[in-house]
PDB file of C-alpha atoms in Angstrom:
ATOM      1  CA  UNK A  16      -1.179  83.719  -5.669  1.00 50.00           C
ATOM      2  CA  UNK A  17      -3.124  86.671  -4.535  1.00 68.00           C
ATOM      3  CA  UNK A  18      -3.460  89.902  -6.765  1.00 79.00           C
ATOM      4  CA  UNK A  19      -4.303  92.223  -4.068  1.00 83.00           C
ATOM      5  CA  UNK A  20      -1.419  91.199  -1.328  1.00 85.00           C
ATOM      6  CA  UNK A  21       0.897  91.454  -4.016  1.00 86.00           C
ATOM      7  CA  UNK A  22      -0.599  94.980  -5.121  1.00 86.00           C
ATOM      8  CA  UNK A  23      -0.857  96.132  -1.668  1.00 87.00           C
ATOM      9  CA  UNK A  24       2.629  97.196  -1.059  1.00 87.00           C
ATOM     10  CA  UNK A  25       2.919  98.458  -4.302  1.00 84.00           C
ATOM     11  CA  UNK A  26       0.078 100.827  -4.419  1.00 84.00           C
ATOM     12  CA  UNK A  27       1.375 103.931  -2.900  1.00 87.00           C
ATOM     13  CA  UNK A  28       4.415 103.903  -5.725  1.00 87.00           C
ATOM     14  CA  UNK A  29       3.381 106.060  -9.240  1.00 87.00           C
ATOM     15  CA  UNK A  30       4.484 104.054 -12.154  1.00 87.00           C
ATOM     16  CA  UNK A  31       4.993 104.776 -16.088  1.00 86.00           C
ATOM     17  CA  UNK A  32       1.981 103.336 -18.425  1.00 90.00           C
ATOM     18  CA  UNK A  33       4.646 101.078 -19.587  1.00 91.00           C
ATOM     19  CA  UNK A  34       5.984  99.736 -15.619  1.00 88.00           C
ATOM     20  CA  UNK A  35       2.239  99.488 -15.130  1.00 89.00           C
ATOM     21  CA  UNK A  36       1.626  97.182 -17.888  1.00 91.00           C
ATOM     22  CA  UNK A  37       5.077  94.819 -16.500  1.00 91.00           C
ATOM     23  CA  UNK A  38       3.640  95.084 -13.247  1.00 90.00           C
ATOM     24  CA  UNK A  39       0.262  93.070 -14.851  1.00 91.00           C
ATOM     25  CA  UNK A  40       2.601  90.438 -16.305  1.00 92.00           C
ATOM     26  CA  UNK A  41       4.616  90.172 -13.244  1.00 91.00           C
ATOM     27  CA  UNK A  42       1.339  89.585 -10.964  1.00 90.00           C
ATOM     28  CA  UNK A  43       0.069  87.363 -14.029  1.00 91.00           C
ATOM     29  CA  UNK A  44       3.747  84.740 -13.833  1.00 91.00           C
ATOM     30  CA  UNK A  45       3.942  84.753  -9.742  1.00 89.00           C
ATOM     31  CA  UNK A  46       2.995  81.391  -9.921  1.00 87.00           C
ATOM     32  CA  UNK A  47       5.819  80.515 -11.871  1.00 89.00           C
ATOM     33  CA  UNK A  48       8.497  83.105 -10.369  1.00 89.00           C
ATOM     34  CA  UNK A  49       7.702  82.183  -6.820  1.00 88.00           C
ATOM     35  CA  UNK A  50       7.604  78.808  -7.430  1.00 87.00           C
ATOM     36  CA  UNK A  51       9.745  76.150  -4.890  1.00 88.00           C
ATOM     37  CA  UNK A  52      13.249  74.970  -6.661  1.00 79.00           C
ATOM     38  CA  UNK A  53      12.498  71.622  -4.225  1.00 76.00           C
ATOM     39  CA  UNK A  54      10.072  69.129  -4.911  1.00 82.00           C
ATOM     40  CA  UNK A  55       7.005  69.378  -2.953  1.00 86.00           C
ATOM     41  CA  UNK A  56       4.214  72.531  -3.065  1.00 89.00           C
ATOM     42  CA  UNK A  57       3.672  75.781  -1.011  1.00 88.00           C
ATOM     43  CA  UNK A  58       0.534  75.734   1.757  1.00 87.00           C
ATOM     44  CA  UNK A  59      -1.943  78.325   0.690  1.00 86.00           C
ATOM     45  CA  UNK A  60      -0.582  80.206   3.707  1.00 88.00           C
ATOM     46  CA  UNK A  61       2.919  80.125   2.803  1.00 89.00           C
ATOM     47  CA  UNK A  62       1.844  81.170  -0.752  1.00 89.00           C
ATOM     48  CA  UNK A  63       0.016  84.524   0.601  1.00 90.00           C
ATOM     49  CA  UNK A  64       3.404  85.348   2.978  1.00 91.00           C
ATOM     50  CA  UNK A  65       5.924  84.871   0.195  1.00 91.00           C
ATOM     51  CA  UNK A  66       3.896  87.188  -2.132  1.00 91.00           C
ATOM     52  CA  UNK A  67       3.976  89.602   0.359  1.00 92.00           C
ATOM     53  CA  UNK A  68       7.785  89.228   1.433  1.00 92.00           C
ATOM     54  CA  UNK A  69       8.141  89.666  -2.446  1.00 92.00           C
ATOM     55  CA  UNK A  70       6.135  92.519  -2.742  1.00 92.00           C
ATOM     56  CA  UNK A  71       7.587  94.226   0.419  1.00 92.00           C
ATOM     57  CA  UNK A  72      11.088  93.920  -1.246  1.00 92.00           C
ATOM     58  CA  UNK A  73       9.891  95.152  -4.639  1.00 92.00           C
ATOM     59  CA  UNK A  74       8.333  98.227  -2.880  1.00 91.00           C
ATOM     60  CA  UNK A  75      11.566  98.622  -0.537  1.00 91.00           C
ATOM     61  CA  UNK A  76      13.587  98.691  -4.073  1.00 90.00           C
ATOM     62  CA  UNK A  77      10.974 101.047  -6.057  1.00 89.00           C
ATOM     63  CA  UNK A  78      11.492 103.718  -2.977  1.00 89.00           C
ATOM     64  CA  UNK A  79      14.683 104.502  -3.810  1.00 89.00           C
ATOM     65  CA  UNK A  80      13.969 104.511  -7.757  1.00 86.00           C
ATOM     66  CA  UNK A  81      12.992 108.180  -9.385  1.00 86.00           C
ATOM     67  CA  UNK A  82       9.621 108.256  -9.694  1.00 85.00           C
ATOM     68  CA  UNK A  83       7.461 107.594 -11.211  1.00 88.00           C
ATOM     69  CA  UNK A  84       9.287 104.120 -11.410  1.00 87.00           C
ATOM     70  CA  UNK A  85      10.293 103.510 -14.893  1.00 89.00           C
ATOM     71  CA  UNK A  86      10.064  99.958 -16.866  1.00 89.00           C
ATOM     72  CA  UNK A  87      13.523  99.738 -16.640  1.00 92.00           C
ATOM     73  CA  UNK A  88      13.724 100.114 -13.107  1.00 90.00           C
ATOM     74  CA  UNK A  89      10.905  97.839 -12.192  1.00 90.00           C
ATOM     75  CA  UNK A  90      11.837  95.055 -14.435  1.00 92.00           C
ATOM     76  CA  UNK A  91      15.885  95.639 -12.858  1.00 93.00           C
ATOM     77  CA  UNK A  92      14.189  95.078  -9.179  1.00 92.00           C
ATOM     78  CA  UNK A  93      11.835  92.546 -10.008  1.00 93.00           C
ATOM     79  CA  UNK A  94      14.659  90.437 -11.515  1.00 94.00           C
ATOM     80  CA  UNK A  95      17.204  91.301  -8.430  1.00 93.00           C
ATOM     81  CA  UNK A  96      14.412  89.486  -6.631  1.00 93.00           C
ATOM     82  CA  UNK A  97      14.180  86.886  -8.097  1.00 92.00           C
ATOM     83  CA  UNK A  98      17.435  86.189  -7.833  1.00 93.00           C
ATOM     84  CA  UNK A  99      18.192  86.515  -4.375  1.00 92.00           C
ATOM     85  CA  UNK A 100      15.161  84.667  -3.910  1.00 92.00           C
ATOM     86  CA  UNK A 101      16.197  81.261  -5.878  1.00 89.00           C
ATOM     87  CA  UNK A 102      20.202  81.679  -4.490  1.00 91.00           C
ATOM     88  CA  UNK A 103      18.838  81.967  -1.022  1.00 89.00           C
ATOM     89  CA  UNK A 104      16.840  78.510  -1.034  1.00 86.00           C
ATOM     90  CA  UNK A 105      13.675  80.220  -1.493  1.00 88.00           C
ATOM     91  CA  UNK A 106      14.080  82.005   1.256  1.00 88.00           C
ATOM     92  CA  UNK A 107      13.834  79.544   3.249  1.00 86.00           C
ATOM     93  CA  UNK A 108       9.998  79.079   3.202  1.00 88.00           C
ATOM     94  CA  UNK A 109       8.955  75.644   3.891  1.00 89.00           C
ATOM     95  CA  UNK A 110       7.123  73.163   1.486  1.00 88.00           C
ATOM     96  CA  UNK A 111       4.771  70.102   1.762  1.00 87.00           C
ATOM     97  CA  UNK A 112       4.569  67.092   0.454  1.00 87.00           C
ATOM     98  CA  UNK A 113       0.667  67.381  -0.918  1.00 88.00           C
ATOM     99  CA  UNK A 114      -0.632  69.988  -3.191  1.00 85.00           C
ATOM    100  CA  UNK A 115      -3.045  72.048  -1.286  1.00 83.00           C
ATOM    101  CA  UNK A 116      -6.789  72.298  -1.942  1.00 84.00           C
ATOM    102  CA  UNK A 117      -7.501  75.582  -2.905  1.00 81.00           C
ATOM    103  CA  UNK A 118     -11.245  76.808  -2.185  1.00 83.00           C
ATOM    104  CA  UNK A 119     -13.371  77.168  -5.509  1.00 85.00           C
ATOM    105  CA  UNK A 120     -15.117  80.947  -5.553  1.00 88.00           C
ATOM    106  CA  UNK A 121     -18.752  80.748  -5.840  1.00 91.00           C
ATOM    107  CA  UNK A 122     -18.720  81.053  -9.642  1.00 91.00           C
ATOM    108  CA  UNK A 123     -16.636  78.065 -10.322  1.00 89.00           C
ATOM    109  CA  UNK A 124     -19.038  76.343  -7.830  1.00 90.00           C
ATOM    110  CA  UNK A 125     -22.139  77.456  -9.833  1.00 91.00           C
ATOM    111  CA  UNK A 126     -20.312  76.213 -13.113  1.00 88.00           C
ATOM    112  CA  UNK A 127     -19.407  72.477 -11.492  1.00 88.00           C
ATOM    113  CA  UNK A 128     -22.867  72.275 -10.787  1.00 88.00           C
ATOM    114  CA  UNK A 129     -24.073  73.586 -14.306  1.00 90.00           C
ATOM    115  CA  UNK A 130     -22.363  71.105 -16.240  1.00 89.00           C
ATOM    116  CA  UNK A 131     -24.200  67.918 -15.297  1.00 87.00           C
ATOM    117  CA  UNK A 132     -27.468  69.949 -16.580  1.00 88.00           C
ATOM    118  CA  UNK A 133     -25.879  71.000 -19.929  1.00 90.00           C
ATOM    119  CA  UNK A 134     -24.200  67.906 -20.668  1.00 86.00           C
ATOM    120  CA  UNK A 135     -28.087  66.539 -20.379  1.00 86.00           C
ATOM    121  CA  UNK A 136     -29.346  68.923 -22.761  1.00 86.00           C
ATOM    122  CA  UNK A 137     -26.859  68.156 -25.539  1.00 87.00           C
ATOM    123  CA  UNK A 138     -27.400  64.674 -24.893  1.00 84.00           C
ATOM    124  CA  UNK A 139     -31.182  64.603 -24.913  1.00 82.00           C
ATOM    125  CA  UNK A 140     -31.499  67.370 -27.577  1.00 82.00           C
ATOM    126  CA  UNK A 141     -28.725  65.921 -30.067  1.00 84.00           C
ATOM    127  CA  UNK A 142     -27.175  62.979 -29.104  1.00 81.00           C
ATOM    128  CA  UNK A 143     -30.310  60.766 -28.557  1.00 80.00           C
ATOM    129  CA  UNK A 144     -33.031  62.502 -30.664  1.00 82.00           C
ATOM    130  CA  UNK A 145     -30.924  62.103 -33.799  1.00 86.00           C
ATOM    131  CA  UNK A 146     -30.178  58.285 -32.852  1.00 84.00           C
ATOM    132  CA  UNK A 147     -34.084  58.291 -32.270  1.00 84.00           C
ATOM    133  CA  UNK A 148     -34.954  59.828 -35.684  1.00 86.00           C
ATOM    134  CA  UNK A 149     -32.565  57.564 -37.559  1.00 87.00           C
ATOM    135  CA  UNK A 150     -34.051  54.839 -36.192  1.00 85.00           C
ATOM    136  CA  UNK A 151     -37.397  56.151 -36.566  1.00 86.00           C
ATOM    137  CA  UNK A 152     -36.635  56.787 -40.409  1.00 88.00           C
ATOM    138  CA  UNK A 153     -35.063  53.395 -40.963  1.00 88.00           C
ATOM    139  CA  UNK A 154     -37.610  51.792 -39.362  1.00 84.00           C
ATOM    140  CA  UNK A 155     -40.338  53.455 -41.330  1.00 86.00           C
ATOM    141  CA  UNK A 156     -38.709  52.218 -44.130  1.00 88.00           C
ATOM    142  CA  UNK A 157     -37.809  49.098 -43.212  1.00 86.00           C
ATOM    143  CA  UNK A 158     -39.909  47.587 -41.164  1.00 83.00           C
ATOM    144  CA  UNK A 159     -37.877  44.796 -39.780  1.00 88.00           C
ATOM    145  CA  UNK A 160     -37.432  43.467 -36.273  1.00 90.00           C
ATOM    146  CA  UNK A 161     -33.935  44.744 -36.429  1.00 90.00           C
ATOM    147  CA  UNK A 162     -34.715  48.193 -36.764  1.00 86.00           C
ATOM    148  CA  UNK A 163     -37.941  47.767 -34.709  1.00 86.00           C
ATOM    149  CA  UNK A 164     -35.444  46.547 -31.548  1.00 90.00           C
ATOM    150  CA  UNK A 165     -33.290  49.682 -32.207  1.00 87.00           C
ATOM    151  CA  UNK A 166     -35.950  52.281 -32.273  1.00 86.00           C
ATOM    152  CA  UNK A 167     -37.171  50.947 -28.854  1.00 88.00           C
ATOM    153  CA  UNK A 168     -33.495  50.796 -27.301  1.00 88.00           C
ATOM    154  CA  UNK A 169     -32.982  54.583 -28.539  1.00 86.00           C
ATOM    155  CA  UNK A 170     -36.001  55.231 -26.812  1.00 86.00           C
ATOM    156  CA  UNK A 171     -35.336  53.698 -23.889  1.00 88.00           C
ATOM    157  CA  UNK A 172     -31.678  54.548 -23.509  1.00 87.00           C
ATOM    158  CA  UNK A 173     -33.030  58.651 -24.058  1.00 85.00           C
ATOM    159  CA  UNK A 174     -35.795  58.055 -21.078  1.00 87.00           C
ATOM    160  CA  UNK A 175     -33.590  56.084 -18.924  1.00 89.00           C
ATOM    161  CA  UNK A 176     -30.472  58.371 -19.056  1.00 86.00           C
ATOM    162  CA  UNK A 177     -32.926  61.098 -17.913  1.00 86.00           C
ATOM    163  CA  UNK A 178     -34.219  59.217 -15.984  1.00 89.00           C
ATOM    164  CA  UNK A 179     -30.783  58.138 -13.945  1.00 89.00           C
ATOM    165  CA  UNK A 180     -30.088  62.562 -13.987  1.00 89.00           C
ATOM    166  CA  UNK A 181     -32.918  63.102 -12.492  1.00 88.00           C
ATOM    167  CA  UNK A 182     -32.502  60.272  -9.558  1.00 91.00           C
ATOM    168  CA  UNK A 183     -28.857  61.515  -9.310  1.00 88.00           C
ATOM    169  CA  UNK A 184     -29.789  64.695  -8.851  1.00 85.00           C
ATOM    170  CA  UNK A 185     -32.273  63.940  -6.563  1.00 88.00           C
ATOM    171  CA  UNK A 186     -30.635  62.418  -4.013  1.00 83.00           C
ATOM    172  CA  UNK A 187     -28.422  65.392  -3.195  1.00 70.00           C
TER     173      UNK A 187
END
């Protein structure tokens, strides 16, 4: 649920340091608070209008509280709200069947794209050199077919996983 439409309403009202700090951990459990008593999930829509409608009462409350609003008063409204708001069917806001697909911000696009090219790293740099040097060590040792056959297929396994990466990668 958005921070800002919730804080919108809100932002005109002075609060105590301490009604403040419940405001963060209200805006932080919305999710939870708002959440539908029916199976099924709010649109991304619906989610942005009942944080406002929820907001807009908090706000209408807060006016009439002394100000600046005190803990006690905030937390009194918030929980009158939450109240009405699960007694009256969740105010009648409708739900769907399907979660919806929330848009990832550019960051957690950069970091889905990241992860192929670290997991690479940590596989070329540690997984398959130390497979490469234990085999390299044994078969320096030992210079059987065995560990002759598992030298090469450590070898080959660390080229051709790179190998399939960079093809992968290629083609998009």
């Amino acid at each position: 649920m958005e921070t800002a439409v919730f804080r919108k309403p809100l932002s005109d009202i002075p609060l105590h340091q301490e009604a403040e700090s419940y405001l963060k951990e209200i805006i932080q459990n919305l999710p939870q608070d708002l959440s539908p008593d029916r199976s099924g999930y709010y649109s991304l829509e619906t989610e942005e209008l009942l944080t406002k409608d929820a907001a807009e009462r908090l706000a209408q409350h807060l006016n009439t509280c002394d100000k600046p609003v005190s803990f006690e008063d905030l937390r009194s409204g918030w929980n009158a709200i939450l109240v009405d708001y699960h007694r009256q069917n969740n105010w009648n806001y409708p739900v769907q069947a399907q979660k919806p697909v929330k848009e990832l911000t550019q960051d957690q696009k950069t970091a889905r794209e990241l992860w192929p090219y670290i997991w690479v790293m940590i596989q070329s740099m540690i997984i398959l050199k130390t497979a490469v040097y234990y085999f390299g060590i044994t078969g320096s040792s030992d210079p059987s077919t065995s560990n002759k056959v598992m030298l090469v297929l450590a070898i080959l396994t660390s080229f051709g996983t790179l190998g399939f990466f960079a093809w992968r990668k290629s083609r998009k």
